[in-house]
Amino acid sequence: MLHATSELEFSNEKNTENIAQLASLALSSDPSPSEKNSPGLPEKTGYPDSVYVMAANIFQGIRFEKSPEQVLIKYGNEPLRSLPESQDEAFQRSSYELAFSALKFQDILETILIDSYIFPSTTIPDHLNSLIIVMLYDFQDRKFQARLFSDNEEPIAEVQEVENLLNSFKTKLAAALARCRIKHDALSIYHILPETVRNQELRASTLPLYAWINTCKISPEEVHYSLKKKGYNKVKSVLHIDDKVYAVDQHCYDVLIFPSHLKNDLLNIDLFKDYKLIFQDKSRSLAVHSVRALLNMDDDILMVNTGSWYTVAHMSILTNNNTSKIFVCGVKSQAKDPDLKKLFTKMGCKNIEILHETFLNIESKDHRLQKVKVILLLPRCSGLGVSNPVEFILNEHEDTGLLKDFSQGGTSEDKLHILAQQQYEQLTHAMKFAKAQAVVYCTCSVYPEENEAVVKKALEFQDLGIKVQPYRLSPPVLPLCSLKEIHLSTDKFFRMEPSGITNGCFLSVLTRERDPSETVSVKDVLARAAAKGLLDGIELGKSSKREKKKKKSKISLPKAPTNDNNGIQMKIAEFLSRETNANANRSETLTTKASLPQKNATSAGSSSQVRKPSKPAANPLVPTFSKNTPHPSPHERQTNFVRPRPADRVIALKPIEIVLPPVMLPFSSPHGIKSQIPTQHFYYHWAGPKTGYFPSPLISRRGEKPKENLPSSLLRRPRPWL
């Protein structure tokens, strides 16, 4: 039992009136930023007993220890007996938030307990002091109002005893709090915190909510339609808007942004209950989208230190249409496998394989990872770019000791050095996987020691002994949406500074340099495609003048390759040889034809290719005859209309427009068509030697009108294009 032996004596002192006045001052303290920016937030009523117990045990493990001469309150080492740990996410979040708040105000709360004479006037077991600290913080946060109890809640004896003690000292606790505020000249105990911590809390209270769309279960269009039915309007920006609105993120097409005050309302709609929309920090979405941009259809992925399983699920959703497999390493306990498989099944993820080895213990030549082309590395970091430390600890990190750093607004040099060394070891190990072609490195830190310094050091000291190309720093694969982002990415690193819009983020993409020996020409690509039967029915383009002349002077077959793809390379060689012989035969035929007397004429429709005439003064479509040349018969004239192909020059083909003259249809055509036929018909004959030759009016130049004043007695010209 707890004993308060001096309570009655203290209540009879003459300064009772002054204490009441100070208590009223404490009760009227200004709200915290979270209260100011949460419109319609219900009045706080306290937590269940089990939350207080779990928060006390967390605080016991992360509290600041003082030197023996400064110790005012002893906490003991024995944890409180608690109920079986709840798997409810809200239960854990409430416990961590309460413990973290008590940690930030540990010195102030201890001073209040001493100043109010709870210590040392009462006999309290040391192992209950952690429980007193967390319950005192919640008591003053409720402005010393009574806690509401639930009928379904199972009471815990230790919690009930501490609560009775605090209620009996209610007035003196409020007066001690007021004196503390006056001493620090602060409107509330919130203003006593370091400025970095206050700014962090301010950002956390206004930071928008980010949620990605599970496209395996619903399309973006269906999400927009469903939100519109719920009263949510799509806007370009959600800043400083208190209405039910949302926006689409500029970097990730499947990420939506909501105002922070809508979280409780959003959690109650089916889109979030059915895992169609998932809340997650934007930095993790940036990481998986960077990996997606580097993948081919059948490339596997290795994810290291994933933190939240939602990150793994998001990666799986983005590769759902591929044959990629996602390997996740670092799962320490196999007991979690059934729960994880159940979660992934609910979300529609099918291509995930869990590895229970730690990343550094996985060999780079592991047979399971031979198709891994991209490694996503999310190392443990200080997380000082995050606005909400509790969310970061629960979702991305298991080290609750980092809450100490968050409560002080910074990380010690020693711990920062340890983290940077761990990150360097993981990054260099990832670069040893010979089959991998890219590594994506992402942190939530703002310290260069964990970001640029680690990447540059790994690139500088990478192992060049293995028979693979070295890694190099590549530009960001994400869109840069503002001048500030462009400026921050000039050195090929993608950065986002902590702000009222997003948490801090650092992202780097490392890719292997291209092997010069693997550079292939367009001709080689076409040859490989033809060898595989992918160009059936497609004619390959003709070679240029210089290449053709080289082939005529010297024809050589490609040397047989000595690599593993001998079969494919032999097919390529056969294909090139066949094409070369065909071109050579064609050249010989054209050369023979060019040596004979040729007539500069052609028959329309005999060839689909059009070339420029060699003599611009003459029409290449009309034959020329000498003086003694008799009139050829129609049959002869038709067979002689063959276009010559000069063998000594190759002209690049260009699309042109051919304007055909009006034609006369046969007399057996329908009457409706006859009425549209021109009344004047065009005839011509072969010109004599006196007049030479003249161009045929049937095929006029572009823009010219055909001549109509021809004698009607002329013979009619056959029309082979009909």
XYZ file of C-alpha atoms in Angstrom:
722
model
C 0.000 0.000 0.000
C 0.979 3.612 -0.549
C 1.179 5.912 2.490
C 0.760 9.706 2.536
C 1.581 10.585 6.155
C 1.966 14.334 5.704
C -1.129 14.959 3.612
C -3.320 16.220 6.481
C -0.609 18.495 7.933
C 0.160 20.019 4.571
C -3.496 20.826 3.920
C -3.683 22.954 7.085
C -0.874 25.299 6.146
C -1.612 29.005 5.721
C -0.617 29.166 2.051
C -3.544 27.052 0.877
C -5.087 30.017 -0.928
C -1.899 30.734 -2.865
C -1.660 27.085 -3.882
C -5.206 27.184 -5.236
C -4.377 30.265 -7.289
C -1.304 28.586 -8.745
C -3.350 25.491 -9.467
C -5.880 27.502 -11.430
C -2.980 28.977 -13.420
C -1.762 25.498 -14.243
C -5.206 24.363 -15.306
C -5.423 27.235 -17.804
C -2.126 26.395 -19.535
C -1.906 26.755 -23.276
C -2.563 23.688 -25.431
C 0.171 21.841 -27.226
C 0.599 22.139 -31.006
C -1.220 18.861 -31.523
C -4.239 20.239 -29.693
C -4.160 23.543 -31.565
C -4.080 21.882 -34.975
C -6.676 19.223 -34.282
C -10.119 20.772 -34.818
C -12.919 18.847 -33.232
C -10.550 16.705 -31.145
C -12.522 15.109 -28.272
C -11.513 15.888 -24.699
C -8.876 13.515 -23.342
C -10.236 10.881 -20.983
C -7.124 8.836 -20.181
C -5.883 5.409 -21.231
C -6.732 1.835 -20.247
C -4.759 0.364 -17.325
C -2.791 -1.946 -19.642
C -1.522 1.045 -21.656
C -0.149 2.678 -18.494
C 1.657 -0.545 -17.542
C 3.210 -1.042 -20.971
C 4.200 2.653 -21.161
C 5.844 2.391 -17.740
C 7.919 -0.592 -18.865
C 8.981 1.231 -22.045
C 9.930 4.309 -20.035
C 11.907 2.135 -17.637
C 14.082 0.986 -20.549
C 14.686 4.376 -22.188
C 14.786 6.829 -19.247
C 17.796 9.044 -18.597
C 20.024 7.786 -15.802
C 21.680 10.387 -13.611
C 24.806 10.307 -11.526
C 24.382 9.038 -7.937
C 24.766 12.517 -6.401
C 21.968 13.863 -8.648
C 19.503 11.040 -8.199
C 16.264 12.242 -6.633
C 14.008 9.322 -7.524
C 15.062 5.689 -7.761
C 13.302 3.612 -10.411
C 14.482 0.115 -9.626
C 15.131 -2.610 -12.190
C 12.048 -4.803 -11.843
C 9.478 -4.381 -14.632
C 5.775 -4.324 -13.908
C 3.728 -7.417 -14.450
C 1.645 -6.820 -17.534
C -1.021 -8.637 -19.473
C -0.011 -10.570 -22.601
C 1.267 -8.027 -25.103
C -1.534 -6.852 -27.311
C -1.080 -7.069 -31.076
C -3.403 -4.132 -31.582
C -1.548 -1.375 -33.412
C -3.465 1.375 -31.639
C -2.585 -0.132 -28.239
C 1.147 -0.147 -29.000
C 1.085 3.342 -30.491
C -0.641 4.774 -27.414
C 1.871 3.111 -25.091
C 4.903 4.394 -27.019
C 3.478 7.898 -27.332
C 2.829 8.081 -23.587
C 6.302 6.773 -22.733
C 7.972 9.161 -25.191
C 6.064 12.155 -23.809
C 7.087 11.243 -20.245
C 10.693 10.900 -21.432
C 10.733 14.405 -22.918
C 9.504 15.900 -19.622
C 11.356 13.554 -17.253
C 13.232 16.347 -15.432
C 10.115 18.525 -15.094
C 7.930 15.670 -13.858
C 10.521 14.648 -11.265
C 10.725 18.262 -10.070
C 6.921 18.427 -9.730
C 6.881 15.227 -7.655
C 9.542 16.613 -5.298
C 7.978 20.079 -5.131
C 4.536 18.661 -4.317
C 5.996 16.613 -1.409
C 4.908 13.275 -2.875
C 8.584 12.439 -2.540
C 9.840 11.721 0.049
C 6.669 12.059 2.184
C 5.145 8.835 0.846
C 6.494 5.319 0.955
C 6.469 4.142 -2.673
C 8.146 0.990 -4.010
C 10.909 1.857 -6.477
C 9.516 -0.339 -9.245
C 6.324 1.815 -9.309
C 8.121 5.111 -9.918
C 8.074 4.642 -13.699
C 4.309 4.136 -13.496
C 3.953 7.320 -11.432
C 5.908 9.340 -14.006
C 3.814 8.262 -17.024
C 0.513 8.605 -15.143
C 1.500 12.055 -13.850
C 2.192 13.259 -17.384
C -1.215 12.040 -18.528
C -2.849 13.559 -15.418
C -1.506 17.059 -16.120
C -2.225 16.630 -19.854
C -5.887 16.073 -18.917
C -5.675 19.278 -16.807
C -5.994 17.116 -13.680
C -9.458 15.883 -14.615
C -10.730 12.446 -13.576
C -10.222 9.502 -15.926
C -13.212 7.773 -17.500
C -13.371 4.008 -17.042
C -14.609 1.405 -19.477
C -16.916 -1.411 -18.388
C -14.976 -3.942 -20.444
C -11.615 -2.983 -18.969
C -9.877 -5.269 -16.499
C -8.455 -3.113 -13.662
C -4.831 -3.477 -12.568
C -4.157 -3.011 -8.839
C -0.914 -1.019 -9.223
C -2.560 1.435 -11.611
C -5.495 1.969 -9.252
C -3.214 2.680 -6.287
C -1.067 5.211 -8.167
C -4.160 6.936 -9.526
C -5.614 7.319 -6.030
C -2.336 8.823 -4.829
C -2.224 11.383 -7.655
C -5.850 12.365 -7.098
C -5.179 12.985 -3.411
C -2.307 15.368 -4.331
C -4.201 17.008 -7.180
C -4.061 20.606 -5.864
C -0.424 20.497 -4.825
C 0.598 18.910 -8.144
C -1.141 21.693 -10.070
C 0.543 24.335 -7.899
C 3.971 22.754 -8.417
C 3.379 22.745 -12.168
C 2.457 26.450 -12.090
C 5.601 27.331 -10.157
C 7.661 25.430 -12.722
C 6.110 27.439 -15.542
C 6.777 30.710 -13.736
C 10.382 29.714 -13.066
C 11.016 29.041 -16.764
C 8.839 31.966 -17.889
C 6.873 29.568 -20.080
C 3.192 29.536 -21.011
C 3.167 25.750 -20.690
C 5.612 22.952 -20.053
C 5.704 22.454 -23.819
C 7.615 25.734 -24.163
C 10.301 24.465 -21.778
C 11.414 21.863 -24.327
C 14.422 22.529 -26.624
C 13.575 24.466 -29.776
C 14.475 21.546 -32.065
C 12.034 19.289 -30.232
C 9.287 21.941 -30.378
C 9.773 22.390 -34.120
C 9.668 18.644 -34.560
C 6.360 18.403 -32.698
C 4.960 21.323 -34.677
C 5.765 19.585 -37.962
C 4.289 16.332 -36.687
C 1.005 18.079 -35.846
C 0.609 19.535 -39.364
C 2.320 16.904 -41.529
C -0.073 15.598 -44.228
C -0.987 11.936 -44.406
C 0.381 9.851 -47.267
C -1.379 6.707 -48.486
C -0.572 4.506 -51.482
C -3.146 2.718 -53.615
C -3.173 -1.071 -53.636
C -3.697 -1.508 -57.372
C -4.040 -5.270 -56.941
C -7.414 -4.687 -55.282
C -8.636 -1.415 -56.784
C -7.774 0.968 -59.598
C -6.925 4.652 -59.054
C -10.087 5.661 -60.894
C -12.208 3.585 -58.523
C -10.441 5.154 -55.529
C -11.188 8.659 -56.800
C -14.824 7.730 -57.402
C -15.192 6.173 -53.941
C -13.620 9.178 -52.206
C -15.880 11.515 -54.131
C -18.919 9.581 -52.900
C -17.612 9.992 -49.343
C -17.450 13.754 -49.806
C -13.725 14.124 -50.537
C -12.768 16.562 -53.281
C -9.594 16.302 -55.339
C -7.387 19.408 -55.165
C -3.832 20.332 -56.152
C -2.611 21.009 -52.593
C -3.923 20.062 -49.149
C -1.985 22.707 -47.218
C -3.999 25.018 -44.975
C -7.276 23.368 -45.983
C -9.612 22.106 -43.293
C -12.164 20.551 -45.653
C -12.422 16.938 -46.806
C -9.919 17.073 -49.649
C -7.028 15.080 -51.049
C -4.338 15.453 -53.710
C -2.163 13.188 -55.871
C 1.557 13.171 -55.122
C 3.841 14.587 -57.810
C 6.627 12.024 -57.389
C 4.578 8.828 -57.040
C 1.491 8.454 -59.195
C -0.145 5.945 -56.822
C 0.233 8.023 -53.626
C -2.537 10.261 -52.266
C -2.141 13.104 -49.750
C -4.697 13.968 -47.055
C -4.772 16.699 -44.382
C -3.580 15.452 -40.995
C -6.839 16.142 -39.143
C -8.728 13.596 -41.304
C -6.908 10.480 -40.057
C -9.588 9.268 -37.658
C -12.264 9.757 -40.307
C -10.235 7.961 -42.979
C -9.512 4.952 -40.784
C -13.240 4.267 -40.573
C -13.876 4.014 -44.323
C -13.725 0.733 -46.230
C -10.828 1.784 -48.442
C -8.464 1.584 -45.465
C -10.186 -1.275 -43.679
C -9.896 -3.498 -46.777
C -6.223 -2.643 -47.468
C -7.089 -0.718 -50.626
C -5.386 2.397 -49.257
C -2.418 2.078 -46.895
C -0.927 4.845 -44.775
C 2.858 5.070 -45.012
C 5.584 7.674 -44.983
C 6.378 9.069 -48.418
C 10.092 8.266 -48.189
C 9.346 4.534 -48.454
C 7.199 5.076 -51.531
C 10.030 7.037 -53.135
C 12.376 4.109 -52.493
C 10.188 1.416 -54.073
C 9.362 3.615 -57.078
C 13.088 4.137 -57.661
C 13.581 0.360 -57.690
C 10.649 -0.096 -60.067
C 12.196 2.333 -62.562
C 15.353 0.169 -62.761
C 13.658 -3.208 -63.313
C 13.144 -5.367 -66.368
C 10.220 -7.755 -66.605
C 11.931 -10.771 -65.015
C 14.413 -9.135 -62.612
C 14.350 -10.181 -58.957
C 14.712 -7.789 -56.007
C 16.484 -8.124 -52.664
C 15.149 -5.912 -49.854
C 17.327 -5.244 -46.790
C 16.095 -3.795 -43.461
C 12.607 -3.152 -44.769
C 11.217 -2.035 -41.429
C 7.511 -1.826 -42.181
C 6.018 -4.787 -44.010
C 3.910 -2.301 -45.940
C 7.106 -1.359 -47.808
C 7.486 -4.962 -48.962
C 3.817 -5.087 -49.939
C 4.125 -1.861 -51.950
C 7.109 -3.264 -53.836
C 5.128 -6.413 -54.568
C 2.151 -4.428 -55.847
C 4.323 -2.393 -58.228
C 5.806 -5.589 -59.725
C 2.554 -7.519 -59.844
C 2.493 -7.594 -63.656
C 6.102 -8.816 -63.889
C 7.638 -12.199 -63.209
C 9.880 -10.646 -60.569
C 10.367 -12.222 -57.156
C 11.020 -10.201 -54.007
C 13.440 -11.589 -51.411
C 13.220 -10.088 -47.917
C 16.079 -10.767 -45.510
C 16.457 -10.088 -41.812
C 13.309 -11.739 -40.418
C 14.731 -13.111 -37.177
C 11.881 -15.306 -36.009
C 10.087 -17.860 -38.132
C 7.120 -17.568 -35.793
C 6.139 -14.390 -37.656
C 5.858 -16.171 -41.009
C 2.169 -17.203 -40.672
C 1.151 -13.673 -39.677
C 3.141 -12.162 -42.512
C 1.712 -14.560 -45.073
C -1.771 -13.767 -43.811
C -1.116 -10.052 -44.168
C 0.312 -10.420 -47.674
C -2.639 -12.579 -48.709
C -5.081 -9.914 -47.542
C -3.222 -7.322 -49.577
C -2.984 -9.483 -52.711
C 0.813 -9.997 -52.667
C 2.073 -13.257 -54.201
C 5.745 -12.864 -55.210
C 7.401 -12.469 -51.785
C 9.931 -14.899 -50.287
C 11.223 -14.401 -46.737
C 14.852 -15.143 -45.842
C 15.657 -15.606 -42.158
C 19.372 -14.895 -42.503
C 20.760 -11.472 -41.758
C 21.990 -9.613 -44.810
C 25.691 -9.743 -43.933
C 25.445 -13.534 -43.535
C 24.036 -14.051 -47.034
C 26.716 -14.977 -49.553
C 26.885 -12.948 -52.734
C 26.840 -16.199 -54.768
C 23.718 -17.587 -53.083
C 21.933 -19.737 -55.665
C 18.547 -18.299 -54.683
C 19.621 -14.779 -55.624
C 21.133 -15.366 -59.065
C 18.371 -13.376 -60.792
C 18.513 -10.457 -58.362
C 19.299 -7.339 -60.376
C 18.342 -4.557 -57.936
C 19.018 -4.363 -54.179
C 16.962 -1.984 -52.028
C 18.900 -1.034 -48.899
C 16.977 0.714 -46.101
C 19.587 0.771 -43.327
C 18.991 1.576 -39.696
C 19.590 5.286 -39.243
C 19.158 8.040 -36.681
C 15.888 9.084 -38.300
C 16.386 12.726 -37.369
C 14.512 13.768 -40.511
C 11.302 12.220 -39.173
C 8.678 14.387 -37.489
C 6.847 11.617 -35.621
C 9.404 9.458 -33.765
C 6.834 6.970 -32.484
C 5.639 6.135 -35.990
C 9.252 5.766 -37.074
C 10.084 3.407 -34.204
C 6.990 1.269 -34.683
C 7.056 1.049 -38.475
C 10.679 1.318 -39.508
C 12.897 0.682 -36.481
C 12.945 -1.622 -33.460
C 15.546 0.256 -31.429
C 13.487 2.122 -28.806
C 16.712 3.622 -27.488
C 16.572 6.142 -30.342
C 13.682 7.813 -28.540
C 16.315 9.314 -26.234
C 17.894 11.076 -29.203
C 14.522 12.263 -30.455
C 13.660 13.695 -27.038
C 16.860 15.771 -27.103
C 16.608 16.774 -30.780
C 19.881 15.174 -31.853
C 22.139 12.128 -31.878
C 25.425 11.784 -30.053
C 28.627 11.593 -32.083
C 29.432 8.110 -30.819
C 26.080 6.656 -31.819
C 26.216 8.425 -35.178
C 29.615 6.863 -35.882
C 28.298 3.395 -35.010
C 25.293 3.787 -37.310
C 27.434 5.088 -40.185
C 29.797 2.117 -39.881
C 26.876 -0.339 -40.012
C 25.483 1.398 -43.085
C 28.855 1.303 -44.836
C 29.247 -2.431 -44.192
C 25.806 -3.192 -45.596
C 26.301 -1.041 -48.686
C 29.695 -2.561 -49.520
C 28.246 -6.050 -49.051
C 25.410 -5.214 -51.448
C 27.949 -4.113 -54.061
C 29.596 -7.561 -53.949
C 26.620 -9.330 -55.570
C 28.002 -9.907 -59.064
C 24.636 -10.438 -60.748
C 23.114 -7.245 -59.314
C 23.164 -4.218 -61.592
C 21.868 -1.495 -59.247
C 21.638 -0.610 -55.549
C 19.110 1.870 -54.146
C 20.215 3.364 -50.812
C 17.586 5.282 -48.813
C 17.536 6.788 -45.295
C 15.336 9.113 -43.230
C 18.326 10.974 -41.817
C 19.528 14.539 -42.324
C 23.125 13.825 -41.281
C 25.688 13.744 -44.151
C 27.647 11.160 -42.145
C 24.843 8.658 -42.787
C 24.119 9.721 -46.362
C 26.632 11.209 -48.793
C 29.676 10.174 -46.781
C 28.639 6.509 -46.696
C 27.921 6.351 -50.443
C 31.089 8.144 -51.504
C 33.231 5.996 -49.234
C 31.665 2.794 -50.584
C 32.278 3.893 -54.189
C 35.858 4.870 -53.436
C 36.798 1.603 -51.761
C 34.679 -0.815 -53.798
C 36.264 -4.140 -54.691
C 37.483 -4.012 -58.316
C 39.036 -7.470 -58.304
C 35.942 -9.386 -59.364
C 35.168 -9.711 -63.062
C 32.300 -7.235 -63.125
C 31.974 -3.592 -63.986
C 32.364 -1.140 -61.079
C 29.495 0.866 -59.646
C 28.993 4.545 -60.336
C 26.659 7.209 -58.977
C 23.614 7.684 -61.202
C 21.174 10.611 -61.339
C 17.814 10.235 -59.566
C 15.227 8.206 -61.445
C 12.402 10.165 -59.799
C 10.872 13.312 -61.324
C 12.209 16.602 -59.962
C 9.144 18.763 -59.418
C 10.601 22.074 -58.249
C 13.663 24.278 -58.601
C 14.606 23.442 -55.024
C 14.639 19.713 -55.776
C 16.740 20.337 -58.871
C 19.203 22.366 -56.813
C 19.390 19.690 -54.106
C 20.010 16.982 -56.724
C 22.857 18.628 -58.619
C 25.341 16.112 -57.183
C 23.131 13.161 -58.276
C 21.649 12.620 -54.796
C 17.905 12.945 -54.220
C 17.117 14.877 -51.034
C 13.996 16.113 -49.298
C 14.461 18.362 -46.305
C 12.123 18.060 -43.283
C 9.265 20.521 -43.647
C 5.581 20.958 -42.971
C 4.874 18.885 -46.092
C 7.151 15.839 -45.840
C 9.680 14.157 -43.611
C 13.344 14.266 -44.487
C 14.606 11.756 -47.035
C 17.907 10.877 -48.722
C 18.058 8.586 -51.757
C 20.981 7.435 -53.883
C 21.046 5.175 -56.955
C 24.199 3.199 -57.779
C 24.423 1.403 -61.128
C 27.156 -0.606 -62.762
C 29.090 0.995 -65.594
C 28.320 -0.334 -69.054
C 30.775 -2.915 -70.371
C 32.287 -1.566 -73.646
C 32.586 -5.082 -75.045
C 28.826 -5.493 -74.837
C 28.102 -2.463 -77.038
C 26.194 -3.606 -80.127
C 25.113 -1.780 -83.254
C 21.629 -1.552 -84.684
C 22.639 -4.006 -87.365
C 23.652 -6.570 -84.744
C 20.381 -6.154 -82.911
C 18.421 -6.715 -86.119
C 20.554 -9.712 -86.953
C 19.922 -11.267 -83.557
C 16.219 -10.636 -83.924
C 16.200 -12.253 -87.371
C 18.146 -15.250 -86.073
C 15.496 -15.756 -83.418
C 12.732 -15.591 -86.003
C 11.340 -12.292 -84.761
C 11.544 -10.527 -88.149
C 9.574 -12.998 -90.269
C 7.923 -11.091 -93.113
C 9.812 -7.866 -92.330
C 12.413 -6.655 -94.821
C 15.579 -5.275 -93.293
C 16.661 -1.806 -94.366
C 19.234 -1.360 -97.116
C 22.767 -0.424 -96.213
C 24.320 2.952 -96.959
C 26.499 3.793 -99.998
C 29.789 3.386 -98.217
C 28.831 0.082 -96.614
C 27.633 -1.261 -99.950
C 30.853 -0.275 -101.742
C 32.847 -1.969 -98.993
C 30.806 -5.119 -99.449
C 31.453 -5.114 -103.217
C 35.180 -4.718 -102.750
C 35.525 -7.147 -99.888
C 33.005 -9.547 -98.405
C 33.983 -11.202 -95.172
C 31.993 -13.312 -92.781
C 31.980 -12.490 -89.070
C 34.259 -14.517 -86.874
C 32.674 -17.236 -84.853
C 32.276 -16.153 -81.224
C 33.713 -18.238 -78.442
C 31.161 -17.464 -75.739
C 28.368 -19.626 -74.456
C 25.843 -18.476 -77.067
C 27.545 -20.286 -80.000
C 24.247 -21.516 -81.391
C 22.697 -18.076 -81.550
C 25.875 -16.476 -82.933
C 26.054 -19.092 -85.722
C 22.504 -18.222 -86.727
C 23.462 -14.569 -86.808
C 26.459 -15.341 -89.002
C 24.309 -17.373 -91.406
C 21.780 -14.560 -91.555
C 24.424 -11.942 -92.358
C 26.017 -14.206 -94.985
C 22.660 -14.842 -96.638
C 21.877 -11.129 -96.716
C 25.338 -10.320 -98.112
C 25.039 -12.899 -100.924
C 21.583 -11.668 -101.816
C 22.829 -8.090 -102.080
C 25.816 -9.170 -104.160
C 23.620 -11.128 -106.619
C 21.259 -8.214 -106.881
C 24.153 -5.889 -107.635
C 25.462 -8.174 -110.399
C 22.031 -8.345 -112.035
C 21.644 -4.594 -111.948
C 25.135 -4.118 -113.348
C 24.315 -6.385 -116.306
C 21.108 -4.533 -117.001
C 22.801 -1.183 -116.742
C 25.298 -2.160 -119.460
C 22.532 -2.716 -122.014
C 20.775 0.150 -123.838
C 18.080 1.269 -121.445
C 15.093 3.433 -121.868
C 14.212 5.938 -119.218
C 10.702 4.622 -118.711
C 8.674 2.712 -116.197
C 5.214 1.342 -115.774
C 3.130 2.816 -112.954
C 2.428 0.117 -110.457
C 5.432 -1.993 -111.467
C 7.361 -0.843 -108.441
C 6.347 0.693 -105.154
C 9.684 2.482 -104.779
C 10.230 5.946 -106.294
C 13.635 7.359 -107.101
C 14.729 10.760 -108.384
C 15.403 11.005 -112.175
C 18.990 11.279 -113.318
C 18.123 14.001 -115.903
C 15.734 16.624 -114.604
C 14.893 17.878 -118.121
C 13.414 14.562 -119.229
C 10.403 12.821 -117.811
C 11.492 9.354 -116.683
C 7.985 7.984 -117.180
C 7.976 8.571 -120.966
C 10.231 6.610 -123.349
C 12.364 8.343 -125.980
C 12.939 6.943 -129.488
C 15.451 7.657 -132.204
C 14.501 8.702 -135.743
C 14.527 5.192 -137.207
C 12.854 3.536 -134.321
C 9.537 2.024 -135.413
C 6.455 2.282 -133.308
C 6.562 -0.592 -130.899
C 3.583 -2.803 -130.503
C 1.482 -2.484 -127.322
C 2.857 -5.740 -126.059
C 6.445 -4.681 -126.619
C 5.878 -1.295 -125.139
C 4.430 -2.813 -121.999
C 7.279 -5.248 -121.527
C 9.926 -2.601 -122.036
C 8.628 -0.451 -119.194
C 11.204 -1.632 -116.693
C 12.902 0.771 -114.269
C 16.687 0.540 -114.465
C 18.554 0.196 -111.220
C 22.036 1.663 -111.451
C 24.513 -0.523 -109.692
C 27.048 2.187 -108.947
C 24.840 4.357 -106.767
C 22.232 3.848 -104.104
C 19.708 6.593 -103.470
C 18.048 6.938 -100.101
C 14.325 6.442 -100.389
C 12.024 9.226 -99.309
C 8.233 9.263 -99.218
C 6.716 11.485 -101.924
C 3.209 12.162 -103.108
C 2.153 10.878 -106.565
C -0.742 12.696 -108.221
C -2.505 10.464 -110.744
C -4.548 11.980 -113.618
C -8.271 11.523 -114.066
C -9.016 8.096 -115.518
C -11.715 6.835 -117.778
C -13.636 3.877 -116.485
C -14.886 1.122 -118.779
C -18.182 1.701 -120.552
C -19.740 -1.128 -118.586
C -19.532 0.837 -115.349
C -22.728 1.883 -113.595
C -24.586 4.928 -114.765
C -24.044 6.760 -111.505
C -20.306 6.561 -111.977
C -20.454 7.511 -115.658
C -22.008 10.802 -114.805
C -18.918 11.768 -112.846
C -16.433 10.913 -115.650
C -14.948 13.909 -117.471
C -16.389 14.449 -120.950
C -13.030 15.146 -122.538
C -10.735 12.164 -122.917
C -6.954 12.380 -123.115
C -5.075 10.651 -125.918
C -1.552 10.792 -127.174
C 0.746 9.168 -129.749
C 4.452 8.639 -130.148
C 6.114 11.758 -131.474
C 8.150 11.786 -134.723
C 11.766 12.811 -135.042
C 10.941 16.404 -135.924
C 9.153 17.130 -132.755
C 11.299 14.860 -130.606
C 9.343 13.806 -127.608
C 6.989 15.504 -125.255
C 5.808 14.561 -121.816
C 2.689 12.582 -121.501
C -0.290 14.529 -120.143
C -1.524 11.460 -118.367
C 1.065 11.801 -115.627
C 1.563 15.495 -115.128
C 3.802 17.225 -112.775
C 2.475 18.178 -109.378
C 0.480 21.336 -109.547
C 0.048 21.307 -113.377
C -3.224 20.797 -115.168
C -3.353 18.228 -117.956
C -3.515 19.556 -121.501
C -6.978 19.308 -122.931
C -6.507 20.603 -126.567
C -5.324 17.353 -128.084
C -6.700 16.028 -131.335
C -9.451 13.499 -130.912
C -8.032 11.299 -133.662
C -5.011 10.317 -131.624
C -4.689 6.740 -130.468
C -5.661 5.989 -126.893
C -2.873 5.117 -124.504
C -3.189 1.857 -122.472
C -3.652 2.494 -118.763
C -1.807 -0.201 -116.783
C -2.743 1.343 -113.439
C -6.438 0.400 -113.896
